Every structure is written in C-alpha cells, then in structure tokens.
C-alpha cells in the first residue's frame, strides 16, 4: 500500500473551518473506544496474572514513594483497581482497559491537532485500537501501559503549544511530565528528544518564554516525592536500567528495527511513514516538524543505550495519526475504501491472536516467540502448588524456622498470591524491591525451599545439602522462564540471613 502525500492541509470535507480546528469526532471515536473496551474486558479473565502484575499487587500493598525498579504510580493503580473491582485478573485489568481507552481518544485528538477531520480522527483511533502494542498493553497492567498514555498526552500538548505559540500550555505539559515521572523516569526521554528537535527544526520562539520555566517547576513539584526517594536510595532505577541493558542490550539492538516494524503492525508501516513525510513537508503543519525529527533521533539514540524498540512507539503513533489524513485522501482518490478496510481487518486479526489470550493456554508457545508476555500469564498456580508439595516434606516441628526463598520477584509474588491457599508462608527474595522488604530473621535457620532457574549454579551453593529438584510441570511446553524453574529443599543457609542478604541481591 503506497500512500501519496499532498501538501494541502485539507483532509476531508470536515476540515474547512476557517481559523480553527476541525470538529472533534466524539461519536465515532467513542464507538472505537467502546469496542476496544469490550474486547479487552471479554478477554481479561483468560489465562491469569502476568509476572509483573503479581509483583505490582505485592508492591501496591506496601505503598511507598518509590521502589527499586520503578516509581510508585503503577503499583498504586494496581492496588486501587483490585480494591475497587476485586483481586482477580478481570478486576486488576480494569485500569489497563481505561488507560487504553484514553490512549485511543488522545490519538484522535492528536490527529485533530494536525488538521485531520472526522474521518482522519476516526482512522487514527482505529489504527491505534488495533495496533499490537496498544492491544497488548491494554490487556495488562504494566508501567508501559501508563507510559504510552503519558507520552501521547505530552505529545498532544506539545503540538498545541507549537501550533498556538501560547506559552501557558507549558503548565499542562509540566503537569503531564510530572505525573509521567511518577510512573516511569523514561518519560524524560521524550522530553529531551522533543526539546532537541525544536531547537533543530523550530519553531524556537516557543522556548523564549518564562512559561517554560514555570512548566518545569510544575513537573519537578509533582515528581519531587519520588525524586527525593530515589536520591535518598542512590538512584536505584539507573542501576536496574544498567543491569537490563547489560543483559539484554545486544538482543535489543539486534531486534530493534524488526520489532519497530511489527509492534504496531507491518501493514501500518506505510501509514506512519506517510505521517513522517507529512509532518516534515506539509506547510500547513510546518510547526509540527520537531516530531519528524524526534522519531529518527530516538531510532538512533535508543539502541546505542540498549533500549527497547517500544520506547519509540508513542511517537510513531503520533506519526500514524498524522498519516491518517494522507490515508483519507488515498482512499478517496481511488475508491480504495475496501482495500483499507481489509488492511485494518487483517492487522487487527493478526495482532489480536498474537498479543491477546485467544488461543488455548497449552498452545501459547506458538505466539510466545513473537510476544513473550503471553507465556508470562500462564502457570503461576502450578508453581505455587509445586512449592507447596516440597514444603510439605518439611517436618512440622521444623516449619517455624523454615523459609521459602525465590530467585525472582515473579516467583515470590506468585507464591504471595497463590501460596496461602496451599498453606505456604510468604516467600522471600533478593530481587528488585523484594530485597528492600528485608531478609528472613536470622532465627530462621531451618530448611529452605529454594525456587530458582535451573542454570543458576551459584545459588544452591549458599545453602546446605539440597535434595533432587522438582520441575514445574505444566503438562505442556510453555516456552518461558517459568519452565526453567526448579524447586529444591535445602537443609538451611550456610550463614545467617543478614550475612547472606547482600550476596543474594540482584537486579
């Protein structure tokens, strides 16, 4: 599908209001948002909690201004959602569904800001709602779920600033940045990218105002509780980021471009490519040129630091919203509406199968290679029952001094969620924020049920005699880290837990 670009600013018959923006397509966009909400809600109870969701629920029960690997917002949203709607996957994921609805609406507003009429706004909403990344993040509660919305809100507000030249928009931009920083410090990346792009492509006049400083103050005030917490704890999230980059940086660089092409949909590549061209060339939106600069800037910078491809996707969605206007013209010029409908239908169907839990759980390995988060939602109750079977071997008189220790926060959080039904105590872990929540007491010098990846040869050496390990047997191949877990009963720690604890920490 080749989409020709025109330098005219009128996208359809709704775009001809002199001196103002096209009307907002509230009704059509609401229909798209409602359809997305219905789909996500219908599937939210399939499979089970994701590894990270289990962790967020545990963290949400320990409210703080920060955690080792993240600011506080996502765990607090998880806690609020389960408190209001129940501690089930359906109840937890209400917040993810709501964030995805807002994402669709904001993208439609971005298309409107860029001169798109009702049809362009509707298409932008449809493209967004059927994109793989938006469907996947909408199904789960993840830091990236809110991060996607935050980046897009900031982008929309920056577009308003660039179009109007009204510095008062810096107050709203600062507020969006401040709230975004309470969720993930990665939001600073889009701020720096857009600032550099405005300096490079203009209009630079928007930087010559004291409102910019006022907006920065708003952002810092809102983000200050977490920033102060992070400073007091030695900025641990940078340590976590460095650890992830060291471990996954090579893979991230190798897969950066391929994933960038497929995470929205390969069929949508011509749309956001046309949008980038329009952002650069269309004289009617010349003020939006910084977004045409920011995307290639991030494409170059993010892989250098071993970042993930989805860091660029919010700005690609902005480009896709810009390209919706070009698609309207393309479809109208050759009566290609049926072709366009077929493209959207195929993209939606493929994305739904890949990122949403529509396949039977025992076939999830088919899509896990493309989207590993599918497999992370299966098998956690089995892990807890396996741990319970090993715990049951401990003589009852020794259990008061016994400990369940998990290598990974997902394992520990799964035991916290499903363990009580099996009579298990809470699990300890030295991974991420679990480390901050403390070691077992030194008086717990009895048997240790050890849950760890089978290739971690170092961990069992820190404990006494360990009996043959139990595998987490799901009855089918899952294709994720859970099937690499083993559960082993060891006679006890080689040293007091307070001595071992710093040695066990990892990011």
XYZ file of C-alpha atoms in Angstrom:
507
model
C 0.000 0.000 0.000
C 1.645 3.216 -1.188
C 0.173 6.378 0.219
C 0.888 9.502 -1.772
C 1.371 12.713 0.154
C -0.242 16.009 -0.723
C 0.873 19.347 0.663
C -2.659 20.608 1.007
C -3.924 20.870 4.548
C -7.496 19.783 3.923
C -8.016 16.109 4.626
C -11.764 15.825 4.045
C -14.882 17.898 3.932
C -14.923 18.393 7.709
C -11.575 20.208 7.726
C -12.641 23.526 6.224
C -13.358 25.581 9.313
C -11.511 28.844 8.786
C -9.167 29.843 11.593
C -9.838 26.861 13.810
C -9.500 23.129 14.277
C -11.850 20.600 12.681
C -14.684 19.418 14.928
C -13.830 16.508 17.181
C -15.295 13.196 16.006
C -16.561 12.386 19.501
C -19.211 9.863 18.471
C -17.131 7.723 16.087
C -14.119 7.793 18.406
C -16.321 6.767 21.332
C -17.554 3.778 19.318
C -13.965 2.667 18.643
C -13.032 3.120 22.314
C -16.112 1.180 23.421
C -15.327 -1.676 21.029
C -11.772 -1.842 22.350
C -13.015 -1.819 25.943
C -15.471 -4.632 25.184
C -12.756 -6.767 23.567
C -10.250 -6.244 26.381
C -12.859 -6.871 29.075
C -14.072 -10.060 27.397
C -10.534 -11.464 27.345
C -9.198 -10.031 30.604
C -10.027 -13.169 32.578
C -8.344 -15.586 30.202
C -5.052 -17.196 31.265
C -4.037 -15.477 34.508
C -1.947 -12.759 36.102
C 1.258 -11.702 34.391
C 4.520 -11.978 36.344
C 4.757 -8.192 36.638
C 1.108 -7.823 37.649
C 1.665 -10.186 40.567
C 4.639 -8.063 41.609
C 2.671 -4.812 41.304
C -0.036 -6.227 43.557
C 2.519 -7.065 46.243
C 4.189 -3.666 45.857
C 0.813 -1.915 45.990
C 0.241 -3.490 49.399
C 3.448 -1.766 50.534
C 2.785 1.847 49.486
C 5.910 3.942 49.094
C 7.111 6.956 47.110
C 9.338 4.671 45.130
C 10.525 1.151 44.538
C 13.902 -0.155 43.467
C 12.836 -0.628 39.863
C 10.054 1.929 39.417
C 8.243 4.971 40.788
C 5.013 4.395 42.701
C 2.188 5.036 40.232
C 1.658 1.642 38.585
C 1.636 -0.346 41.867
C -0.792 2.190 43.348
C -3.052 1.951 40.282
C -2.955 -1.841 40.614
C -3.913 -1.591 44.266
C -6.773 0.807 43.508
C -8.111 -1.394 40.710
C -8.139 -4.581 42.792
C -9.615 -2.738 45.781
C -12.493 -1.469 43.656
C -13.066 -4.378 41.290
C -11.653 -7.451 43.001
C -8.314 -9.235 43.269
C -8.739 -11.127 40.028
C -7.240 -10.639 36.564
C -10.517 -9.052 35.471
C -10.569 -6.677 38.447
C -6.911 -5.730 38.124
C -7.093 -5.087 34.392
C -9.935 -2.577 34.557
C -7.278 0.106 34.954
C -5.390 -1.163 31.897
C -8.585 -1.052 29.850
C -9.342 2.505 30.972
C -5.821 3.660 30.098
C -6.120 2.106 26.631
C -9.430 3.911 26.043
C -7.813 7.211 26.968
C -4.918 6.396 24.639
C -7.304 5.993 21.700
C -9.055 9.273 22.499
C -5.780 11.180 22.845
C -4.523 9.876 19.486
C -7.741 11.072 17.843
C -7.096 14.478 19.428
C -3.547 14.402 18.030
C -4.957 13.760 14.542
C -7.328 16.694 15.012
C -4.491 18.924 16.189
C -2.677 18.089 12.970
C -5.637 19.204 10.873
C -7.332 15.850 10.488
C -11.088 15.915 10.046
C -13.627 13.451 11.385
C -12.590 10.655 9.034
C -8.902 11.113 9.799
C -9.611 11.178 13.541
C -11.696 8.017 13.235
C -8.957 6.259 11.281
C -6.312 7.362 13.781
C -8.445 5.893 16.573
C -8.952 2.640 14.635
C -5.261 2.296 13.783
C -4.385 2.834 17.446
C -7.019 0.470 18.832
C -5.911 -2.333 16.505
C -2.154 -1.834 16.977
C -0.354 -4.727 18.604
C 1.356 -2.645 21.276
C -1.849 -0.880 22.339
C -3.839 -4.129 22.483
C -1.070 -5.839 24.441
C -0.570 -3.032 26.932
C -4.319 -2.541 27.297
C -4.736 -6.183 28.270
C -2.143 -5.931 31.042
C -1.301 -3.577 33.870
C 2.293 -2.573 33.172
C 4.415 0.521 33.653
C 4.425 0.826 29.864
C 0.606 0.945 29.820
C 0.558 4.304 31.583
C 3.828 5.339 29.941
C 2.248 5.054 26.492
C -0.595 7.352 27.543
C 1.773 9.817 29.226
C 3.985 10.144 26.136
C 0.946 10.688 23.920
C -0.613 13.276 26.240
C 2.698 15.152 26.345
C 2.919 14.955 22.546
C -0.630 16.290 22.129
C 0.041 19.189 24.499
C 3.356 19.998 22.789
C 1.536 20.074 19.453
C -0.928 22.569 20.936
C 1.962 24.671 22.154
C 3.703 24.588 18.771
C 0.504 25.377 16.868
C -0.706 28.230 19.057
C 2.575 29.614 20.392
C 0.756 30.120 23.710
C 3.316 29.549 26.478
C 0.615 28.815 29.026
C 0.457 25.293 27.614
C 3.753 24.699 29.406
C 1.818 24.402 32.661
C -0.215 21.485 31.310
C 2.884 19.963 29.710
C 4.720 20.227 33.029
C 1.830 18.563 34.843
C 1.789 15.688 32.337
C 5.562 15.258 32.657
C 5.395 15.334 36.448
C 2.698 12.654 36.605
C 4.564 10.651 33.967
C 7.719 10.748 36.106
C 5.723 9.255 38.977
C 5.180 6.249 36.742
C 8.481 5.882 34.878
C 11.521 8.100 34.579
C 11.745 7.080 30.937
C 9.305 9.894 30.167
C 12.307 12.235 30.338
C 13.429 10.662 27.054
C 10.554 12.127 25.050
C 11.037 15.494 26.749
C 14.715 15.659 25.770
C 14.001 14.350 22.253
C 11.330 16.970 21.595
C 13.423 19.775 23.108
C 16.382 18.894 20.872
C 14.054 18.584 17.881
C 12.501 22.012 18.486
C 15.989 23.510 18.690
C 16.889 21.786 15.424
C 13.700 22.329 13.411
C 11.881 25.161 15.160
C 9.729 26.988 15.948
C 12.323 28.124 18.529
C 10.219 31.077 19.612
C 8.210 28.759 21.886
C 11.350 28.319 24.014
C 11.741 32.055 24.637
C 9.200 32.425 27.407
C 9.205 32.289 31.172
C 6.264 29.852 30.932
C 8.843 27.168 30.073
C 10.452 27.628 33.485
C 7.024 27.613 35.125
C 6.188 24.317 33.444
C 9.488 22.826 34.579
C 8.704 23.855 38.160
C 5.275 22.185 37.946
C 6.870 18.969 36.685
C 9.503 18.945 39.423
C 6.988 19.675 42.184
C 4.717 16.824 41.094
C 7.593 14.387 40.657
C 9.539 15.518 43.738
C 8.301 12.842 46.188
C 9.719 10.083 44.003
C 12.802 12.063 43.008
C 13.637 12.674 46.669
C 13.043 8.992 47.452
C 15.276 7.938 44.552
C 18.036 10.349 45.601
C 17.898 9.056 49.177
C 18.217 5.473 47.890
C 21.099 6.169 45.498
C 19.044 6.327 42.280
C 18.492 2.555 42.128
C 16.423 2.691 38.937
C 19.523 3.719 36.998
C 21.280 0.652 38.397
C 18.353 -1.509 37.298
C 18.364 0.090 33.831
C 22.104 -0.526 33.508
C 21.644 -4.150 34.542
C 18.886 -4.672 31.983
C 20.994 -3.010 29.296
C 23.977 -5.229 30.118
C 21.849 -8.364 29.995
C 19.518 -7.559 27.109
C 21.244 -4.704 25.275
C 22.652 -6.888 22.496
C 19.307 -8.550 21.813
C 17.544 -5.179 21.964
C 19.889 -3.729 19.337
C 19.555 -6.759 17.103
C 15.764 -6.787 17.245
C 15.217 -3.032 17.384
C 14.258 -2.386 13.755
C 12.337 -5.655 13.183
C 10.237 -5.059 16.294
C 9.725 -1.420 15.373
C 8.149 -2.584 12.119
C 5.829 -5.174 13.663
C 4.807 -3.839 17.090
C 2.113 -1.621 15.608
C 1.588 -3.835 12.546
C 3.674 -4.361 9.433
C 0.610 -3.235 7.479
C 0.671 0.116 9.288
C 4.263 0.933 8.299
C 3.174 2.886 5.164
C 0.789 4.909 7.332
C 3.302 6.166 9.871
C 5.901 6.580 7.123
C 3.451 8.822 5.244
C 2.818 10.628 8.519
C 6.512 11.353 8.999
C 6.674 12.735 5.457
C 3.630 14.889 6.083
C 4.994 16.166 9.399
C 8.123 17.322 7.569
C 6.690 18.552 4.272
C 3.142 19.811 4.807
C 3.353 23.629 5.000
C 0.053 23.774 6.872
C 1.614 21.965 9.837
C 5.193 23.162 9.453
C 5.198 23.935 13.167
C 4.932 20.151 13.823
C 8.295 19.407 12.191
C 10.003 18.590 15.512
C 8.066 15.316 15.612
C 9.502 14.339 12.215
C 12.957 14.932 13.734
C 12.313 13.281 17.108
C 11.442 9.861 15.662
C 14.706 9.264 13.751
C 16.595 10.831 16.658
C 15.204 8.211 19.043
C 15.731 5.447 16.497
C 19.442 6.311 16.566
C 19.864 7.070 20.283
C 17.787 4.329 21.945
C 19.715 1.351 20.511
C 23.026 2.942 21.494
C 21.993 2.604 25.135
C 20.486 -0.852 24.634
C 16.922 0.409 24.988
C 13.840 -1.369 23.733
C 12.072 -0.579 20.481
C 8.771 0.251 22.185
C 10.385 3.419 23.569
C 9.896 4.932 20.106
C 6.357 3.666 19.518
C 4.382 6.546 21.100
C 5.979 8.998 18.677
C 5.381 6.569 15.819
C 1.717 6.580 16.822
C 1.789 10.383 16.565
C 3.201 9.927 13.050
C 0.463 7.401 12.344
C -2.133 9.952 13.444
C -0.575 12.428 11.022
C -0.640 9.785 8.307
C -4.359 9.178 8.818
C -5.029 12.373 6.856
C -2.976 11.041 3.951
C -4.855 7.732 4.139
C -8.197 9.538 3.869
C -7.049 11.199 0.660
C -5.540 7.971 -0.675
C -8.731 6.004 -0.043
C -10.954 8.703 -1.539
C -8.825 9.266 -4.635
C -9.169 5.743 -5.988
C -12.224 4.487 -4.130
C -9.961 2.221 -2.119
C -12.141 2.017 0.997
C -12.484 -1.756 0.697
C -8.728 -2.174 0.465
C -8.302 -0.016 3.549
C -10.959 -1.972 5.452
C -9.245 -5.236 4.526
C -5.854 -3.921 5.695
C -7.317 -2.896 9.059
C -9.159 -6.205 9.456
C -6.079 -8.316 8.722
C -3.872 -6.203 11.010
C -6.439 -6.398 13.815
C -6.907 -10.156 13.489
C -3.183 -10.926 13.493
C -2.498 -8.567 16.406
C -5.365 -9.991 18.459
C -4.109 -13.553 18.030
C -0.504 -12.630 18.812
C -0.946 -10.354 21.857
C -4.302 -11.294 23.397
C -5.178 -14.603 25.133
C -7.418 -16.104 22.458
C -5.510 -19.381 21.926
C -5.828 -22.320 24.345
C -3.200 -22.000 27.098
C -1.429 -25.184 26.006
C -0.740 -23.656 22.579
C 0.574 -20.305 23.804
C 4.108 -21.284 22.815
C 3.018 -20.693 19.200
C 2.957 -16.929 19.807
C 5.360 -16.628 22.756
C 8.325 -16.388 20.410
C 6.775 -13.244 18.902
C 5.245 -11.859 22.109
C 6.705 -13.369 25.248
C 4.223 -11.653 27.565
C 1.609 -14.257 26.580
C 3.552 -17.049 28.250
C 4.144 -14.950 31.367
C 0.415 -15.196 32.152
C 0.303 -18.986 32.408
C 1.473 -21.435 35.053
C 1.779 -19.454 38.276
C -0.767 -21.528 40.259
C 1.198 -24.636 39.213
C 4.386 -23.070 40.557
C 2.697 -22.434 43.909
C 1.369 -25.995 44.114
C 4.820 -27.379 43.270
C 6.372 -25.280 46.053
C 3.650 -26.478 48.412
C 4.480 -30.096 47.603
C 8.130 -29.531 48.537
C 7.160 -27.519 51.632
C 5.067 -30.472 52.744
C 8.211 -32.594 53.072
C 9.463 -30.420 55.919
C 8.665 -31.962 59.333
C 6.028 -29.889 61.101
C 8.307 -29.163 64.068
C 10.835 -27.507 61.723
C 8.477 -25.297 59.747
C 8.611 -22.377 62.197
C 12.287 -21.996 61.268
C 11.842 -22.787 57.562
C 11.913 -20.299 54.674
C 10.688 -20.167 51.092
C 13.240 -18.247 49.018
C 12.633 -17.313 45.370
C 15.242 -16.073 42.918
C 12.832 -13.833 41.004
C 10.185 -11.307 42.049
C 7.647 -13.094 39.811
C 8.112 -16.376 41.637
C 7.903 -14.684 45.046
C 4.828 -12.680 44.060
C 3.105 -15.773 42.652
C 3.637 -17.536 45.975
C 2.257 -14.478 47.776
C -0.884 -14.674 45.618
C -1.485 -18.418 45.397
C 0.540 -19.761 48.326
C -1.932 -19.081 51.163
C -4.391 -21.489 49.559
C -1.757 -24.201 49.962
C -0.735 -23.210 53.474
C 2.519 -21.600 52.315
C 4.190 -18.722 54.157
C 5.205 -15.608 52.170
C 8.279 -16.088 50.035
C 11.423 -14.015 50.406
C 13.520 -12.792 47.503
C 16.520 -10.512 46.994
C 15.334 -9.403 43.569
C 14.354 -5.757 42.929
C 12.175 -4.282 45.702
C 11.862 -7.629 47.454
C 15.424 -7.012 48.635
C 14.325 -3.784 50.335
C 11.481 -5.582 52.061
C 14.069 -7.457 54.044
C 15.641 -10.856 54.696
C 14.206 -13.621 56.834
C 15.146 -13.322 60.517
C 18.429 -14.951 61.472
C 16.417 -17.244 63.715
C 15.014 -18.840 60.537
C 17.952 -21.224 60.306
C 15.937 -24.267 59.321
C 15.155 -25.836 55.940
C 14.901 -23.661 52.844
C 12.584 -24.280 49.911
C 14.583 -22.811 47.057
C 12.889 -21.646 43.837
C 15.344 -20.725 41.101
C 16.284 -21.025 37.429
C 17.893 -24.388 36.743
C 21.003 -22.815 35.210
C 21.762 -20.738 38.325
C 24.515 -22.901 39.737
C 25.681 -20.329 42.302
C 22.505 -20.008 44.355
C 22.245 -23.570 45.755
C 25.868 -23.387 46.932
C 24.860 -20.810 49.542
C 22.710 -23.391 51.284
C 23.222 -26.770 52.914
C 22.526 -30.127 51.307
C 19.855 -29.765 48.641
C 17.765 -32.734 47.621
C 16.873 -33.526 43.990
C 14.910 -30.710 42.429
C 11.270 -30.728 41.380
C 10.438 -29.268 37.958
C 7.426 -27.020 37.439
C 5.423 -29.358 35.218
C 2.573 -27.678 33.361
C 1.846 -30.694 31.209
C 2.784 -28.800 28.049
C 5.629 -26.709 26.675
C 5.189 -23.065 27.594
C 8.349 -21.535 26.213
C 9.039 -19.062 29.029
C 11.277 -18.760 32.087
C 8.751 -20.457 34.373
C 9.509 -23.838 32.829
C 13.165 -23.286 33.649
C 12.292 -23.049 37.360
C 13.193 -25.796 39.777
C 12.072 -26.183 43.392
C 14.541 -27.748 45.798
C 14.559 -28.467 49.517
C 17.841 -27.495 51.209
C 18.899 -28.163 54.781
C 19.462 -24.487 55.630
C 21.559 -21.386 54.886
C 25.340 -21.609 55.218
C 25.387 -18.291 57.115
C 22.858 -16.064 58.910
C 20.383 -14.465 56.514
C 21.624 -10.992 57.437
C 25.076 -12.011 56.199
C 23.803 -13.708 53.046
C 21.375 -10.979 52.074
C 23.797 -8.584 50.302
C 25.297 -11.562 48.467
C 21.871 -12.612 47.205
C 20.860 -9.227 45.806
C 20.475 -8.914 42.060
C 18.806 -6.605 39.537
